[in-house]
mmCIF file of C-alpha atoms in Angstrom:
data_model
loop_
_atom_site.group_PDB
_atom_site.id
_atom_site.type_symbol
_atom_site.label_atom_id
_atom_site.label_comp_id
_atom_site.label_asym_id
_atom_site.label_seq_id
_atom_site.Cartn_x
_atom_site.Cartn_y
_atom_site.Cartn_z
ATOM 1 C CA MET A 2 60.702 -15.408 -7.726
ATOM 2 C CA ASP A 3 61.796 -13.856 -11.046
ATOM 3 C CA GLY A 4 61.362 -10.370 -9.589
ATOM 4 C CA TYR A 5 63.461 -11.324 -6.579
ATOM 5 C CA LEU A 6 66.269 -12.679 -8.784
ATOM 6 C CA LYS A 7 66.085 -9.589 -11.002
ATOM 7 C CA ASN A 8 66.413 -7.307 -7.996
ATOM 8 C CA LYS A 9 69.368 -9.302 -6.629
ATOM 9 C CA THR A 10 71.032 -9.108 -10.060
ATOM 10 C CA LEU A 11 70.571 -5.335 -10.130
ATOM 11 C CA GLN A 12 71.950 -5.086 -6.618
ATOM 12 C CA ALA A 13 74.887 -7.394 -7.279
ATOM 13 C CA GLU A 14 77.326 -4.578 -7.940
ATOM 14 C CA PHE A 15 77.542 -0.792 -7.669
ATOM 15 C CA GLN A 16 80.003 1.725 -9.043
ATOM 16 C CA ILE A 17 81.466 4.323 -6.643
ATOM 17 C CA LEU A 18 82.138 7.529 -8.556
ATOM 18 C CA ALA A 19 84.380 8.966 -5.798
ATOM 19 C CA PHE A 20 86.414 11.959 -7.018
ATOM 20 C CA THR A 21 87.078 10.488 -10.473
ATOM 21 C CA ILE A 22 85.262 13.367 -12.217
ATOM 22 C CA ILE A 23 88.121 15.687 -11.199
ATOM 23 C CA ALA A 24 90.429 15.321 -14.202
ATOM 24 C CA GLY A 25 94.106 14.901 -13.442
ATOM 25 C CA ALA A 26 93.642 15.001 -9.654
ATOM 26 C CA LYS A 27 94.145 11.311 -8.913
ATOM 27 C CA VAL A 28 97.711 11.660 -7.631
ATOM 28 C CA PRO A 29 97.006 14.634 -5.279
ATOM 29 C CA ILE A 30 93.825 12.972 -3.955
ATOM 30 C CA PHE A 31 95.584 9.645 -3.394
ATOM 31 C CA THR A 32 98.534 11.343 -1.672
ATOM 32 C CA VAL A 33 96.403 13.491 0.661
ATOM 33 C CA VAL A 34 94.013 10.671 1.614
ATOM 34 C CA LEU A 35 96.896 8.222 2.188
ATOM 35 C CA LEU A 36 98.798 10.736 4.329
ATOM 36 C CA LEU A 37 95.760 11.577 6.483
ATOM 37 C CA TYR A 38 94.826 7.901 6.795
ATOM 38 C CA VAL A 39 98.331 6.887 7.928
ATOM 39 C CA LEU A 40 98.435 9.796 10.410
ATOM 40 C CA CYS A 41 95.016 8.738 11.719
ATOM 41 C CA LEU A 42 96.130 5.129 12.222
ATOM 42 C CA MET A 43 99.431 6.110 13.846
ATOM 43 C CA GLY A 44 97.879 8.724 16.146
ATOM 44 C CA ASN A 45 95.108 6.471 17.388
ATOM 45 C CA LEU A 46 97.416 3.460 17.774
ATOM 46 C CA ILE A 47 99.768 5.601 19.880
ATOM 47 C CA ILE A 48 96.855 6.592 22.137
ATOM 48 C CA ILE A 49 95.812 2.921 22.544
ATOM 49 C CA VAL A 50 99.392 1.829 23.343
ATOM 50 C CA LEU A 51 99.890 4.674 25.840
ATOM 51 C CA VAL A 52 96.637 3.975 27.675
ATOM 52 C CA CYS A 53 97.364 0.238 27.844
ATOM 53 C CA LEU A 54 101.022 0.468 28.927
ATOM 54 C CA VAL A 55 101.329 3.600 31.087
ATOM 55 C CA PRO A 56 99.823 3.067 34.588
ATOM 56 C CA HIS A 57 98.931 6.698 35.335
ATOM 57 C CA LEU A 58 96.589 6.650 32.312
ATOM 58 C CA HIS A 59 94.576 3.774 33.782
ATOM 59 C CA THR A 60 91.677 6.083 34.639
ATOM 60 C CA PRO A 61 88.075 6.285 33.369
ATOM 61 C CA MET A 62 88.799 9.286 31.130
ATOM 62 C CA TYR A 63 91.595 7.490 29.253
ATOM 63 C CA PHE A 64 89.684 4.213 29.220
ATOM 64 C CA PHE A 65 86.985 5.967 27.187
ATOM 65 C CA LEU A 66 89.646 7.683 25.070
ATOM 66 C CA CYS A 67 91.129 4.266 24.248
ATOM 67 C CA ASN A 68 87.684 3.058 23.145
ATOM 68 C CA LEU A 69 87.327 6.219 21.052
ATOM 69 C CA SER A 70 90.636 5.516 19.312
ATOM 70 C CA VAL A 71 89.621 1.915 18.520
ATOM 71 C CA GLN A 72 86.399 3.236 17.042
ATOM 72 C CA ASP A 73 88.259 5.847 14.960
ATOM 73 C CA ILE A 74 90.516 3.167 13.452
ATOM 74 C CA ILE A 75 87.498 1.033 12.460
ATOM 75 C CA TYR A 76 85.713 4.145 11.178
ATOM 76 C CA THR A 77 88.440 5.280 8.796
ATOM 77 C CA SER A 78 89.455 1.766 7.744
ATOM 78 C CA ASN A 79 85.881 1.076 6.690
ATOM 79 C CA VAL A 80 85.905 3.748 3.975
ATOM 80 C CA HIS A 81 89.330 4.996 2.959
ATOM 81 C CA PRO A 82 91.250 1.869 1.846
ATOM 82 C CA LYS A 83 88.509 1.371 -0.773
ATOM 83 C CA LEU A 84 88.769 5.044 -1.807
ATOM 84 C CA LEU A 85 92.545 4.667 -2.152
ATOM 85 C CA SER A 86 92.047 1.548 -4.267
ATOM 86 C CA ILE A 87 89.547 3.330 -6.538
ATOM 87 C CA THR A 88 91.835 6.332 -6.959
ATOM 88 C CA LEU A 89 94.904 4.187 -7.680
ATOM 89 C CA THR A 90 93.418 1.482 -9.916
ATOM 90 C CA GLY A 91 90.330 3.159 -11.373
ATOM 91 C CA ASN A 92 88.248 0.090 -10.437
ATOM 92 C CA THR A 93 85.088 1.665 -8.995
ATOM 93 C CA SER A 94 83.027 -1.512 -8.520
ATOM 94 C CA ILE A 95 81.793 -2.623 -5.104
ATOM 95 C CA ASP A 96 79.627 -5.659 -4.319
ATOM 96 C CA PHE A 97 76.247 -5.030 -2.720
ATOM 97 C CA PRO A 98 77.080 -7.007 0.489
ATOM 98 C CA LEU A 99 80.297 -4.975 0.902
ATOM 99 C CA CYS A 100 78.283 -1.806 0.335
ATOM 100 C CA ILE A 101 75.864 -2.782 3.115
ATOM 101 C CA SER A 102 78.795 -3.591 5.401
ATOM 102 C CA GLN A 103 80.168 -0.079 4.763
ATOM 103 C CA ILE A 104 76.798 1.368 5.773
ATOM 104 C CA PHE A 105 76.713 -0.823 8.884
ATOM 105 C CA LEU A 106 80.214 0.100 10.068
ATOM 106 C CA PHE A 107 79.788 3.774 9.223
ATOM 107 C CA ILE A 108 76.583 4.174 11.271
ATOM 108 C CA PHE A 109 77.918 1.841 13.971
ATOM 109 C CA CYS A 110 81.096 3.873 14.526
ATOM 110 C CA PHE A 111 79.329 7.225 14.306
ATOM 111 C CA ASN A 112 76.827 6.180 16.973
ATOM 112 C CA VAL A 113 79.506 4.650 19.198
ATOM 113 C CA GLU A 114 81.515 7.887 19.051
ATOM 114 C CA ILE A 115 78.507 9.954 20.147
ATOM 115 C CA PHE A 116 77.780 7.611 23.074
ATOM 116 C CA LEU A 117 81.449 7.485 24.129
ATOM 117 C CA LEU A 118 81.715 11.288 24.072
ATOM 118 C CA THR A 119 78.570 11.453 26.201
ATOM 119 C CA SER A 120 80.097 8.998 28.679
ATOM 120 C CA MET A 121 83.259 11.109 28.773
ATOM 121 C CA ALA A 122 81.192 14.209 29.523
ATOM 122 C CA TYR A 123 79.593 12.392 32.458
ATOM 123 C CA ASP A 124 83.057 11.372 33.658
ATOM 124 C CA ARG A 125 84.266 14.991 33.573
ATOM 125 C CA TYR A 126 81.089 16.155 35.337
ATOM 126 C CA VAL A 127 81.553 13.694 38.208
ATOM 127 C CA ALA A 128 85.312 14.388 38.460
ATOM 128 C CA ILE A 129 84.862 18.166 38.733
ATOM 129 C CA CYS A 130 81.448 18.619 40.331
ATOM 130 C CA ASN A 131 81.430 15.579 42.662
ATOM 131 C CA PRO A 132 85.108 14.746 43.252
ATOM 132 C CA LEU A 133 84.485 13.089 46.648
ATOM 133 C CA HIS A 134 82.174 10.519 45.032
ATOM 134 C CA TYR A 135 84.240 10.070 41.848
ATOM 135 C CA SER A 136 85.806 6.713 42.728
ATOM 136 C CA LEU A 137 82.376 5.357 43.669
ATOM 137 C CA LYS A 138 80.395 6.710 40.702
ATOM 138 C CA MET A 139 83.075 6.006 38.097
ATOM 139 C CA ASN A 140 84.348 2.636 39.276
ATOM 140 C CA ARG A 141 85.519 -0.067 36.887
ATOM 141 C CA LYS A 142 82.098 -1.708 36.635
ATOM 142 C CA VAL A 143 80.364 1.577 35.724
ATOM 143 C CA CYS A 144 83.008 2.366 33.076
ATOM 144 C CA MET A 145 82.647 -1.094 31.541
ATOM 145 C CA LEU A 146 78.856 -0.760 31.472
ATOM 146 C CA LEU A 147 79.020 2.661 29.797
ATOM 147 C CA ALA A 148 81.550 1.501 27.193
ATOM 148 C CA THR A 149 79.749 -1.783 26.496
ATOM 149 C CA GLY A 150 76.433 0.052 26.264
ATOM 150 C CA SER A 151 77.946 2.450 23.710
ATOM 151 C CA TRP A 152 79.153 -0.395 21.469
ATOM 152 C CA ILE A 153 75.941 -2.434 21.775
ATOM 153 C CA SER A 154 73.677 0.587 21.159
ATOM 154 C CA GLY A 155 75.703 1.483 18.077
ATOM 155 C CA ALA A 156 75.475 -2.083 16.781
ATOM 156 C CA LEU A 157 71.703 -2.277 17.279
ATOM 157 C CA ASN A 158 71.058 1.029 15.530
ATOM 158 C CA SER A 159 73.360 0.252 12.601
ATOM 159 C CA THR A 160 71.762 -3.191 12.205
ATOM 160 C CA MET A 161 68.361 -1.531 11.815
ATOM 161 C CA TYR A 162 69.637 0.911 9.179
ATOM 162 C CA SER A 163 71.484 -1.850 7.308
ATOM 163 C CA PHE A 164 68.368 -4.033 7.264
ATOM 164 C CA ILE A 165 66.296 -1.186 5.801
ATOM 165 C CA MET A 166 68.889 -0.432 3.111
ATOM 166 C CA SER A 167 69.446 -4.088 2.185
ATOM 167 C CA ASN A 168 65.729 -4.553 1.502
ATOM 168 C CA LEU A 169 65.329 -1.569 -0.815
ATOM 169 C CA PRO A 170 65.161 -2.221 -4.572
ATOM 170 C CA PHE A 171 67.836 -0.359 -6.557
ATOM 171 C CA CYS A 172 67.064 -0.050 -10.255
ATOM 172 C CA LYS A 173 67.421 3.635 -11.225
ATOM 173 C CA SER A 174 71.191 3.468 -11.429
ATOM 174 C CA ARG A 175 74.126 1.631 -9.902
ATOM 175 C CA ILE A 176 76.445 4.644 -9.858
ATOM 176 C CA ILE A 177 76.995 6.036 -6.351
ATOM 177 C CA ASN A 178 78.048 9.676 -6.647
ATOM 178 C CA HIS A 179 80.128 9.581 -3.465
ATOM 179 C CA PHE A 180 83.396 8.032 -2.258
ATOM 180 C CA PHE A 181 81.628 5.338 -0.191
ATOM 181 C CA CYS A 182 78.190 3.760 0.157
ATOM 182 C CA GLU A 183 76.612 6.768 1.830
ATOM 183 C CA VAL A 184 72.988 6.243 2.873
ATOM 184 C CA GLU A 185 71.375 9.398 1.471
ATOM 185 C CA THR A 186 73.178 9.024 -1.855
ATOM 186 C CA MET A 187 72.041 5.410 -2.187
ATOM 187 C CA LEU A 188 68.434 6.286 -1.351
ATOM 188 C CA LYS A 189 68.335 8.368 -4.541
ATOM 189 C CA LEU A 190 69.062 5.195 -6.550
ATOM 190 C CA SER A 191 66.101 3.223 -5.216
ATOM 191 C CA CYS A 192 63.051 2.493 -7.377
ATOM 192 C CA LYS A 193 60.907 2.790 -4.260
ATOM 193 C CA ASP A 194 59.611 6.018 -2.725
ATOM 194 C CA THR A 195 62.077 6.568 0.118
ATOM 195 C CA LYS A 196 60.454 9.603 1.722
ATOM 196 C CA ASP A 197 59.518 7.607 4.834
ATOM 197 C CA VAL A 198 63.069 6.267 5.118
ATOM 198 C CA GLN A 199 64.520 9.774 4.741
ATOM 199 C CA ASN A 200 62.181 11.094 7.446
ATOM 200 C CA PHE A 201 63.175 8.192 9.684
ATOM 201 C CA ILE A 202 66.878 8.984 9.161
ATOM 202 C CA PHE A 203 66.318 12.677 9.894
ATOM 203 C CA VAL A 204 64.369 11.957 13.089
ATOM 204 C CA GLY A 205 66.931 9.337 14.126
ATOM 205 C CA SER A 206 69.808 11.766 13.526
ATOM 206 C CA LEU A 207 67.967 14.468 15.451
ATOM 207 C CA PHE A 208 67.238 12.116 18.360
ATOM 208 C CA LEU A 209 70.719 10.573 18.519
ATOM 209 C CA GLY A 210 72.320 13.965 18.046
ATOM 210 C CA PHE A 211 70.180 16.298 20.121
ATOM 211 C CA PHE A 212 69.786 14.393 23.395
ATOM 212 C CA PRO A 213 73.443 13.368 23.827
ATOM 213 C CA PHE A 214 74.491 16.915 22.869
ATOM 214 C CA LEU A 215 71.989 18.350 25.356
ATOM 215 C CA PHE A 216 73.387 16.050 28.049
ATOM 216 C CA ILE A 217 76.971 17.044 27.192
ATOM 217 C CA MET A 218 76.172 20.782 27.208
ATOM 218 C CA THR A 219 74.234 20.473 30.491
ATOM 219 C CA SER A 220 77.208 18.685 32.045
ATOM 220 C CA TYR A 221 79.510 21.478 30.927
ATOM 221 C CA ILE A 222 77.225 24.180 32.269
ATOM 222 C CA TYR A 223 77.553 22.593 35.716
ATOM 223 C CA ILE A 224 81.297 22.130 35.151
ATOM 224 C CA ILE A 225 81.777 25.798 34.221
ATOM 225 C CA ILE A 226 79.725 26.933 37.239
ATOM 226 C CA THR A 227 81.939 24.774 39.476
ATOM 227 C CA ILE A 228 85.126 26.059 37.837
ATOM 228 C CA LEU A 229 84.071 29.686 38.326
ATOM 229 C CA LYS A 230 83.797 29.027 42.060
ATOM 230 C CA ILE A 231 87.493 28.131 42.235
ATOM 231 C CA ARG A 232 89.307 31.087 43.764
ATOM 232 C CA THR A 233 92.638 31.019 41.944
ATOM 233 C CA SER A 234 93.009 31.546 38.187
ATOM 234 C CA GLU A 235 95.646 28.806 38.120
ATOM 235 C CA GLY A 236 93.193 26.360 39.678
ATOM 236 C CA ARG A 237 90.467 27.334 37.200
ATOM 237 C CA SER A 238 92.833 26.931 34.256
ATOM 238 C CA LYS A 239 94.130 23.546 35.461
ATOM 239 C CA THR A 240 90.610 22.210 36.071
ATOM 240 C CA PHE A 241 89.225 23.339 32.717
ATOM 241 C CA SER A 242 92.254 21.999 30.838
ATOM 242 C CA SER A 243 91.247 18.485 31.942
ATOM 243 C CA CYS A 244 88.082 18.694 29.838
ATOM 244 C CA SER A 245 88.929 21.222 27.084
ATOM 245 C CA SER A 246 90.225 18.484 24.753
ATOM 246 C CA HIS A 247 86.991 16.545 25.085
ATOM 247 C CA LEU A 248 84.909 19.644 24.382
ATOM 248 C CA THR A 249 86.991 20.373 21.271
ATOM 249 C CA VAL A 250 86.353 16.862 19.912
ATOM 250 C CA VAL A 251 82.605 17.198 20.617
ATOM 251 C CA PHE A 252 82.368 20.391 18.569
ATOM 252 C CA LEU A 253 84.455 18.862 15.757
ATOM 253 C CA LEU A 254 82.117 15.881 15.508
ATOM 254 C CA TYR A 255 78.835 17.745 15.806
ATOM 255 C CA GLY A 256 79.965 20.573 13.583
ATOM 256 C CA THR A 257 80.796 18.270 10.672
ATOM 257 C CA GLY A 258 79.050 14.918 11.026
ATOM 258 C CA LEU A 259 75.549 15.641 12.242
ATOM 259 C CA GLY A 260 75.526 19.004 10.464
ATOM 260 C CA SER A 261 75.884 17.257 7.124
ATOM 261 C CA TYR A 262 72.895 14.997 7.772
ATOM 262 C CA MET A 263 70.647 17.809 8.958
ATOM 263 C CA LYS A 264 71.581 20.293 6.235
ATOM 264 C CA THR A 265 69.367 21.232 3.322
ATOM 265 C CA GLU A 266 69.872 19.013 0.306
ATOM 266 C CA THR A 267 72.539 20.231 -2.146
ATOM 267 C CA LYS A 268 71.605 18.563 -5.423
ATOM 268 C CA ASN A 269 73.820 20.844 -7.480
ATOM 269 C CA TYR A 270 76.891 20.526 -5.263
ATOM 270 C CA PRO A 271 77.661 16.803 -4.748
ATOM 271 C CA GLU A 272 81.393 17.554 -4.547
ATOM 272 C CA GLN A 273 80.715 19.869 -1.600
ATOM 273 C CA ASP A 274 78.897 17.034 0.179
ATOM 274 C CA LYS A 275 81.871 14.720 -0.476
ATOM 275 C CA LEU A 276 84.302 17.210 1.029
ATOM 276 C CA ILE A 277 82.088 17.602 4.120
ATOM 277 C CA SER A 278 81.946 13.811 4.431
ATOM 278 C CA MET A 279 85.723 13.625 4.064
ATOM 279 C CA THR A 280 86.007 15.991 7.028
ATOM 280 C CA TYR A 281 84.149 13.787 9.495
ATOM 281 C CA THR A 282 85.239 10.392 8.119
ATOM 282 C CA LEU A 283 88.971 11.139 8.006
ATOM 283 C CA LEU A 284 89.989 14.583 9.255
ATOM 284 C CA VAL A 285 88.153 14.419 12.610
ATOM 285 C CA PRO A 286 89.436 10.884 13.495
ATOM 286 C CA MET A 287 92.935 12.075 12.549
ATOM 287 C CA LEU A 288 92.626 15.206 14.721
ATOM 288 C CA ASN A 289 91.205 13.405 17.788
ATOM 289 C CA PRO A 290 94.539 11.948 19.025
ATOM 290 C CA LEU A 291 96.334 15.216 18.175
ATOM 291 C CA VAL A 292 93.842 17.241 20.210
ATOM 292 C CA TYR A 293 94.205 14.912 23.197
ATOM 293 C CA SER A 294 98.008 14.708 22.999
ATOM 294 C CA LEU A 295 98.900 18.312 22.224
ATOM 295 C CA ARG A 296 96.506 19.778 24.785
ATOM 296 C CA ASN A 297 96.885 17.174 27.510
ATOM 297 C CA LYS A 298 99.873 17.085 29.873
ATOM 298 C CA ASP A 299 99.070 13.540 31.048
ATOM 299 C CA VAL A 300 99.329 12.143 27.507
ATOM 300 C CA LEU A 301 102.533 14.075 26.802
ATOM 301 C CA LYS A 302 103.997 12.790 30.090
ATOM 302 C CA ALA A 303 103.009 9.225 29.162
ATOM 303 C CA MET A 304 104.758 9.580 25.802
ATOM 304 C CA THR A 305 107.890 10.767 27.581
ATOM 305 C CA ILE A 306 107.760 7.828 30.012
ATOM 306 C CA LEU A 307 107.241 5.292 27.227
ATOM 307 C CA THR A 308 109.947 6.693 24.968
ATOM 308 C CA GLY A 309 112.293 6.835 27.983
ATOM 309 C CA LYS A 310 111.726 3.138 28.707
ATOM 310 C CA SER A 311 112.221 2.280 25.038
ATOM 311 C CA GLY A 312 115.495 4.217 25.019
ATOM 312 C CA LYS A 313 116.823 2.254 27.986
ATOM 313 C CA ILE A 314 116.026 -1.015 26.271
#
């Protein structure tokens, strides 16, 4: 019982180092993070409003995009308000339960995004390769099942990771050399040998990353083959433009997020790891709505319709 209470005392509070070791950079860091965070919130909220209010966006593709935007808002709001608070006030403390909740939401959102992008790839495959059966294969029930499955799968996986982390003893140090409660960084603080946990995380990342990515790439191989059969260059360009935004987001996510978890360990460059993490926790969610709006005529048209209605009012 004494050991249990001692461990709970040690786990009561952690200190997040964030970017505080960079002398005199608090104002630039705060300004950049705040700007990107606000842009992320505004961009994703605009996508959600457009999809909900503009009828011609009531399609499976934009239904999944709306889910993706909701996930991006949760994702960034899980980490960056705390980082802004640390940078502004200098108070680096975070309670252990809040730390575990950060881990839960981080893994939850990351998994949900992968599953949603996979569902969107399937939607594009059916729309381009089997257009005659599209309304049957991508009906409302199927879309709801795919979206619900993405959220539930993400929740189950993140619950497992959170349970593992919450039951580890932390006694080496309570200083987290990161800007949030990142799993690999926290594992280094445990008194217990975490090699098995690290192997589990690597295999899990490989499994959750490789098979959805393989499915997405296979879908696009068939899509490209179908596009090449279109006789006119205008037709090929128009067809591919309907899925180019999605493909861009896939490469952004996989190139930053999963790459960071499957890289070789960089003990001597923790700041490099923080910058990589900043890319996929803030920059990618901020770019997602921009990619879909700037490269998608339907979204631009919806913005015009909505702003036109607002002007009349």
